[in-house]
PDB file of C-alpha atoms in Angstrom:
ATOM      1  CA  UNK A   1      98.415  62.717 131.516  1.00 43.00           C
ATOM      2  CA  UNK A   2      96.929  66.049 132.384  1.00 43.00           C
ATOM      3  CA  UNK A   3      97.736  66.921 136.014  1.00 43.00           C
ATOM      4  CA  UNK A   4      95.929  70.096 136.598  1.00 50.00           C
ATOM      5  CA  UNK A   5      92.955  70.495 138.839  1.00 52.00           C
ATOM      6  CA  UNK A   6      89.099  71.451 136.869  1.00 54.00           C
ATOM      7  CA  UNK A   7      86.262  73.361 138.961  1.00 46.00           C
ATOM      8  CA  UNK A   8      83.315  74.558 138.049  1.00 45.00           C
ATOM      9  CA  UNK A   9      82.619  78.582 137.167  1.00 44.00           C
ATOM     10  CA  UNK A  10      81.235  78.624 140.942  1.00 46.00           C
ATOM     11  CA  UNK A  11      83.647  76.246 142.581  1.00 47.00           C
ATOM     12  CA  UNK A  12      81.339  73.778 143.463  1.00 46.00           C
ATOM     13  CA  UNK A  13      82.486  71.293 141.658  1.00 51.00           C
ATOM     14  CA  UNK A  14      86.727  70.912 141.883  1.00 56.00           C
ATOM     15  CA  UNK A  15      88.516  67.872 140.617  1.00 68.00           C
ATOM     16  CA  UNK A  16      91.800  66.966 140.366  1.00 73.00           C
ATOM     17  CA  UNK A  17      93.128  66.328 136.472  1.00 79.00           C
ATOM     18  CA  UNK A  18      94.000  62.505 137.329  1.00 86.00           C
ATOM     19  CA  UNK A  19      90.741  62.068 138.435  1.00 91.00           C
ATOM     20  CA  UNK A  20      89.321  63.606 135.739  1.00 93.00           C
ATOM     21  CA  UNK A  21      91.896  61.382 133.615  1.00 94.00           C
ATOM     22  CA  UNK A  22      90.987  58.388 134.733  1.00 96.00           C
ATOM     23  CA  UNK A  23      86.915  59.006 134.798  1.00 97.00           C
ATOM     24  CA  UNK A  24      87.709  59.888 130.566  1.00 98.00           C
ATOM     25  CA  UNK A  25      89.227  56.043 130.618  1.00 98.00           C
ATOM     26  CA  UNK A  26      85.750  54.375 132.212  1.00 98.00           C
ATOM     27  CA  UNK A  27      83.979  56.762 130.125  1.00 98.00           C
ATOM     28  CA  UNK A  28      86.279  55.120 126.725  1.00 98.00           C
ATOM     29  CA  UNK A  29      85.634  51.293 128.705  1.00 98.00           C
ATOM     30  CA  UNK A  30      81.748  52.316 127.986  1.00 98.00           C
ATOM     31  CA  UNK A  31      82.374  53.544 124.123  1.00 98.00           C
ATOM     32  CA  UNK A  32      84.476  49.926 124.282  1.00 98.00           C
ATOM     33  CA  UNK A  33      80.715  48.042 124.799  1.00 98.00           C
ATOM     34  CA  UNK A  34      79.266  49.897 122.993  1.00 98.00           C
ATOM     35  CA  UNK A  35      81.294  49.093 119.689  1.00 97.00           C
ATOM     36  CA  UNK A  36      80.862  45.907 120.814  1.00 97.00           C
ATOM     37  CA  UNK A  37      77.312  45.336 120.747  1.00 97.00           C
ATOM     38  CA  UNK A  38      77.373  47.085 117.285  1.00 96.00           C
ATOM     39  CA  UNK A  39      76.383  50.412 118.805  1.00 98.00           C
ATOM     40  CA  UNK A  40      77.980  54.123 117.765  1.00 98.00           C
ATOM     41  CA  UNK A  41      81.115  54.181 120.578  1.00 98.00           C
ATOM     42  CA  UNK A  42      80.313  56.775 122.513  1.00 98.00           C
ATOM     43  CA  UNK A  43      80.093  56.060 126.628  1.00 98.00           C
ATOM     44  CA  UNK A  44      79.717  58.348 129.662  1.00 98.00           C
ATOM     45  CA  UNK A  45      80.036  58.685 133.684  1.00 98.00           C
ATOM     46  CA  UNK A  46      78.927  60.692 135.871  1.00 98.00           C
ATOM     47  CA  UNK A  47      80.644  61.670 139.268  1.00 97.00           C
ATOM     48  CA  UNK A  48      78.991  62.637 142.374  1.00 97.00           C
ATOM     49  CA  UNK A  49      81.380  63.375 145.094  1.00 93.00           C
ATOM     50  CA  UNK A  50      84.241  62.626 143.468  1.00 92.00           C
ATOM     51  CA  UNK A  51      83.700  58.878 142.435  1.00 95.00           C
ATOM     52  CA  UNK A  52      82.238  57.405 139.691  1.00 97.00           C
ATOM     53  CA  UNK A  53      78.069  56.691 140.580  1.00 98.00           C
ATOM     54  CA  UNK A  54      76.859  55.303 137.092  1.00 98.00           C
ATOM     55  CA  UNK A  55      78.248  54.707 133.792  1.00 98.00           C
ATOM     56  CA  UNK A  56      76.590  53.979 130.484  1.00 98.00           C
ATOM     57  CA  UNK A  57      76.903  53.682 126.618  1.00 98.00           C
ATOM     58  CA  UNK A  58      74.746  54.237 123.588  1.00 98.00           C
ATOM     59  CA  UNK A  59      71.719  51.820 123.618  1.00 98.00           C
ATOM     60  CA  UNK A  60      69.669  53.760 120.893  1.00 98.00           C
ATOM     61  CA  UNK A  61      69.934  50.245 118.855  1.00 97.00           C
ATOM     62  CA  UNK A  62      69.602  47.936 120.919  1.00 98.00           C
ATOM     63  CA  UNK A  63      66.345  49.661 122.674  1.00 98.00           C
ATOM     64  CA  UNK A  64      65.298  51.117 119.207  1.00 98.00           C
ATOM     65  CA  UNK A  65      65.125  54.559 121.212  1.00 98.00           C
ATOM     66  CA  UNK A  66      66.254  57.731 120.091  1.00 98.00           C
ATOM     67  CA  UNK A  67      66.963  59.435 123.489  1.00 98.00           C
ATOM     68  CA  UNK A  68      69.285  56.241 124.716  1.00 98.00           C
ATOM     69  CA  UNK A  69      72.293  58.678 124.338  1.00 98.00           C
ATOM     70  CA  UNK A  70      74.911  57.932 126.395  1.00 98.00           C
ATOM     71  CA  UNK A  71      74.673  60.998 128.326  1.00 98.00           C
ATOM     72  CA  UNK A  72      70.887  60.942 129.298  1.00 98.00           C
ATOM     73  CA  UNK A  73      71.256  57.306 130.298  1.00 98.00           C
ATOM     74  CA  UNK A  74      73.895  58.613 133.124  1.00 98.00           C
ATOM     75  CA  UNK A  75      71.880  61.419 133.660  1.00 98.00           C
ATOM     76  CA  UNK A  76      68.378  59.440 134.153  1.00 98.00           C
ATOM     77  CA  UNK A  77      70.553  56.570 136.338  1.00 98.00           C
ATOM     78  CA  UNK A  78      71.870  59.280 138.502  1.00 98.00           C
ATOM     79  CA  UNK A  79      67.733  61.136 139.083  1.00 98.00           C
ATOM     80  CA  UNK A  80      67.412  57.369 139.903  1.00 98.00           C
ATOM     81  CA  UNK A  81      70.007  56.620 142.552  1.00 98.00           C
ATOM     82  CA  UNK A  82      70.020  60.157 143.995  1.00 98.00           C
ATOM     83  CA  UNK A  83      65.657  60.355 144.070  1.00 98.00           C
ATOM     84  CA  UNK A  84      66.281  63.925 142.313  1.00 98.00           C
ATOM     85  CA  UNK A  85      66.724  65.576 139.238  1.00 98.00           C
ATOM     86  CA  UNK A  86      68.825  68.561 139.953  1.00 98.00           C
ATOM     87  CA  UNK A  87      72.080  67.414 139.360  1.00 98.00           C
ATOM     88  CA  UNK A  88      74.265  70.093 140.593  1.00 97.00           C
ATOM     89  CA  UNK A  89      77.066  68.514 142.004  1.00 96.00           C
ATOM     90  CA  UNK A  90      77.460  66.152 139.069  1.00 97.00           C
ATOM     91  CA  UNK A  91      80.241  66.208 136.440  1.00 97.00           C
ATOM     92  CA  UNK A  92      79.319  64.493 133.245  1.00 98.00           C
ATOM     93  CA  UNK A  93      82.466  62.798 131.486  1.00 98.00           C
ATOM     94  CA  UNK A  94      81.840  61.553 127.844  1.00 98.00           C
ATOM     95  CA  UNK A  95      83.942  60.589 125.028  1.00 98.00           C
ATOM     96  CA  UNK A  96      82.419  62.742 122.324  1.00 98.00           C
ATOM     97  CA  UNK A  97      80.731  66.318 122.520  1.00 98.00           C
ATOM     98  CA  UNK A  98      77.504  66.224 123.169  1.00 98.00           C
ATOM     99  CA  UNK A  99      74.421  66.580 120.553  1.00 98.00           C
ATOM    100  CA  UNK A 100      71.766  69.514 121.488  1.00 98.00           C
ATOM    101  CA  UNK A 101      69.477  66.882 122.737  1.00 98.00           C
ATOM    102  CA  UNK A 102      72.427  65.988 125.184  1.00 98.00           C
ATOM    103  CA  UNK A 103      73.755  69.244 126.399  1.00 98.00           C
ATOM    104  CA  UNK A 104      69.999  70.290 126.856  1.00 98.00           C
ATOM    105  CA  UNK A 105      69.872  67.254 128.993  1.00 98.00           C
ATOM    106  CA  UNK A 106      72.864  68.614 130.560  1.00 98.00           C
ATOM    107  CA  UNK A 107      71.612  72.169 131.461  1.00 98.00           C
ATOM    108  CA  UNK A 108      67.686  70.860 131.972  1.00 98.00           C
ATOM    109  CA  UNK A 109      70.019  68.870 135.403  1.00 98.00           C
ATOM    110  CA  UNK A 110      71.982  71.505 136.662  1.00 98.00           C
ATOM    111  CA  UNK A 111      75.231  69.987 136.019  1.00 98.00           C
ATOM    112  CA  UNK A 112      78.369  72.374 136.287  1.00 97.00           C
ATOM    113  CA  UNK A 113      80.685  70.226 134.560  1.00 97.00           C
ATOM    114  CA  UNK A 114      81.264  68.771 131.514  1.00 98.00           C
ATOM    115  CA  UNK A 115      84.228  66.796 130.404  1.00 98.00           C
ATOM    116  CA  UNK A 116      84.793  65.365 126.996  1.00 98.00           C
ATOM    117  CA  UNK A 117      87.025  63.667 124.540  1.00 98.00           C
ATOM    118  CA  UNK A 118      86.537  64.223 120.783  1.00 98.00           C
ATOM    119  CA  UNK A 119      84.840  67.468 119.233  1.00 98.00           C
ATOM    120  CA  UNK A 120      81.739  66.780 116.862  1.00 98.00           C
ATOM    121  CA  UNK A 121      81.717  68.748 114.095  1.00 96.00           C
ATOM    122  CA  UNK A 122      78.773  67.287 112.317  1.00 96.00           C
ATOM    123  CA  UNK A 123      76.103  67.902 115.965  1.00 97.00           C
ATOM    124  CA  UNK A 124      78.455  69.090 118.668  1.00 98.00           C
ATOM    125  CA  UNK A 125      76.265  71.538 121.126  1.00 98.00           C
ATOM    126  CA  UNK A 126      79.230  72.357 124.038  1.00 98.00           C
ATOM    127  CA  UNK A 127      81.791  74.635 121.149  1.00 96.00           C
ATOM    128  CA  UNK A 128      81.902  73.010 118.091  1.00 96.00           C
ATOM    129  CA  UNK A 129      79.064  73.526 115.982  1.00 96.00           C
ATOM    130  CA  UNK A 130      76.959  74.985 118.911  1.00 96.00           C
ATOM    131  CA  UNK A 131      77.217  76.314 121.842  1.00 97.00           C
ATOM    132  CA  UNK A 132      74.423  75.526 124.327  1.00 97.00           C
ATOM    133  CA  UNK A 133      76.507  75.612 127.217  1.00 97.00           C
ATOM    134  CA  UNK A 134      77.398  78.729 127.339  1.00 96.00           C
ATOM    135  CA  UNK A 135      73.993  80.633 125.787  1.00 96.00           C
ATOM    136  CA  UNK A 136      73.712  83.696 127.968  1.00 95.00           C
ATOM    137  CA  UNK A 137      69.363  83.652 126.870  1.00 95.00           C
ATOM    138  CA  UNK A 138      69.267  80.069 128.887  1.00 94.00           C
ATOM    139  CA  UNK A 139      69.263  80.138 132.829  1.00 93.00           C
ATOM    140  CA  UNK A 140      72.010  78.050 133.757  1.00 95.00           C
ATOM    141  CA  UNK A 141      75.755  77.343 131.976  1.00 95.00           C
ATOM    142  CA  UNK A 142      77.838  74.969 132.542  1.00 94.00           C
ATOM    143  CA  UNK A 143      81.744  75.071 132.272  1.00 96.00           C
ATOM    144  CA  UNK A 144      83.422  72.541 129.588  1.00 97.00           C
ATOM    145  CA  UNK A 145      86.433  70.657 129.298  1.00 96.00           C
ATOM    146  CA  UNK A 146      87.052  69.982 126.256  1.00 96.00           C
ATOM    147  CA  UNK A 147      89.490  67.382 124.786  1.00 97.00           C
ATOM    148  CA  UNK A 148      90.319  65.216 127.089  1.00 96.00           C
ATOM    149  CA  UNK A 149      92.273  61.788 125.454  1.00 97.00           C
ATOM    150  CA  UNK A 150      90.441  62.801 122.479  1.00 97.00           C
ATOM    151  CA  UNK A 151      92.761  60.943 120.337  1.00 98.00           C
ATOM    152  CA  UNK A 152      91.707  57.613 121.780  1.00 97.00           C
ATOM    153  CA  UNK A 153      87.885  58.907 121.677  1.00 98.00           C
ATOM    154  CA  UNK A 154      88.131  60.008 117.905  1.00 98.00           C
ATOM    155  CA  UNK A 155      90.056  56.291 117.227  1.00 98.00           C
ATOM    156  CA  UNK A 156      87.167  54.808 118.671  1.00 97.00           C
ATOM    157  CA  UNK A 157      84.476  56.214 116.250  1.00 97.00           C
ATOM    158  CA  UNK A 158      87.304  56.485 113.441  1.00 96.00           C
ATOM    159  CA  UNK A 159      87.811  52.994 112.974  1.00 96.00           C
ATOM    160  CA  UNK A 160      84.044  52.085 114.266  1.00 96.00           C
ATOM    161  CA  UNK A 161      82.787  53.984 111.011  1.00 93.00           C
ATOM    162  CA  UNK A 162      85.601  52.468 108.639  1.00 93.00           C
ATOM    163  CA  UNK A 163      84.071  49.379 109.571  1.00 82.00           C
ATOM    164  CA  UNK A 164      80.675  50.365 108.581  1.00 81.00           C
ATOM    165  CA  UNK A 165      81.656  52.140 105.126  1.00 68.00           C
TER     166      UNK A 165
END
């Protein structure tokens, strides 16, 4: 388990690793429901304050909508809950990288942290393939953890795309 603390580039945002740890392993119980209702495994939380506030999966079958990403969902439920869009004491934990349509989510709320599991080589847009996290011609940044129980995130959509093949 990875015991060290994460904060944000302005230390806004500080959180100790177990935390962190355990918000990856409700982020994986999401990607869990989501392979179960035949949906790509990919789920995400978002902390406010140090505790979870909303959790989601991919719904982009089920709702036949192409922006039900995991990460927007958290990101729209939070807007909700809070009654604001600037998310800047959020940290967004997900099991896979995000797409570009996801980490410009991401920046478009102000979040300063970003946690996730597996790398996506094929659309990842936080180090991978892209970096839109750290693009010094956008107006905000955010810092990234990357890799967090990855091996249980990349099992998840290993053995969810066996199936499918």
């Amino acid at each position: 388990m990875e015991s060290r603390a994460v904060a944000s580039p302005e230390g806004s945002c500080y959180l100790p690793g177990s935390l962190v740890w355990e918000a990856m392993g409700a982020a994986l119980d999401e990607a869990r429901r989501a392979r179960a209702r035949g949906e790509v495994p990919v789920g995400a939380v978002l902390l406010w304050g140090g505790r979870i506030l909303c959790r989601a999966h991919n719904l982009r079958e089920i709702r036949g909508d192409p922006l039900a990403h995991a990460e927007c969902l958290v990101l729209g439920e939070a807007a909700r809950r809070l009654g604001r869009w600037r998310l800047d004491e959020a940290t967004v934990v997900v099991t896979l990288e995000p797409c570009p349509m996801c980490a410009g989510a991401l920046l478009q709320a102000r979040v300063p942290l970003l946690v996730y599991g597996a790398a996506d080589p094929k659309a990842g847009a936080a180090g991978t393939l892209y970096d839109l996290t750290d693009d010094p011609r956008l107006n905000h940044r955010l810092r990234v953890v990357r890799g967090v129980r990855a091996a249980e995130a990349g099992q998840l959509l290993r053995e969810f795309f066996a199936g499918r093949r």
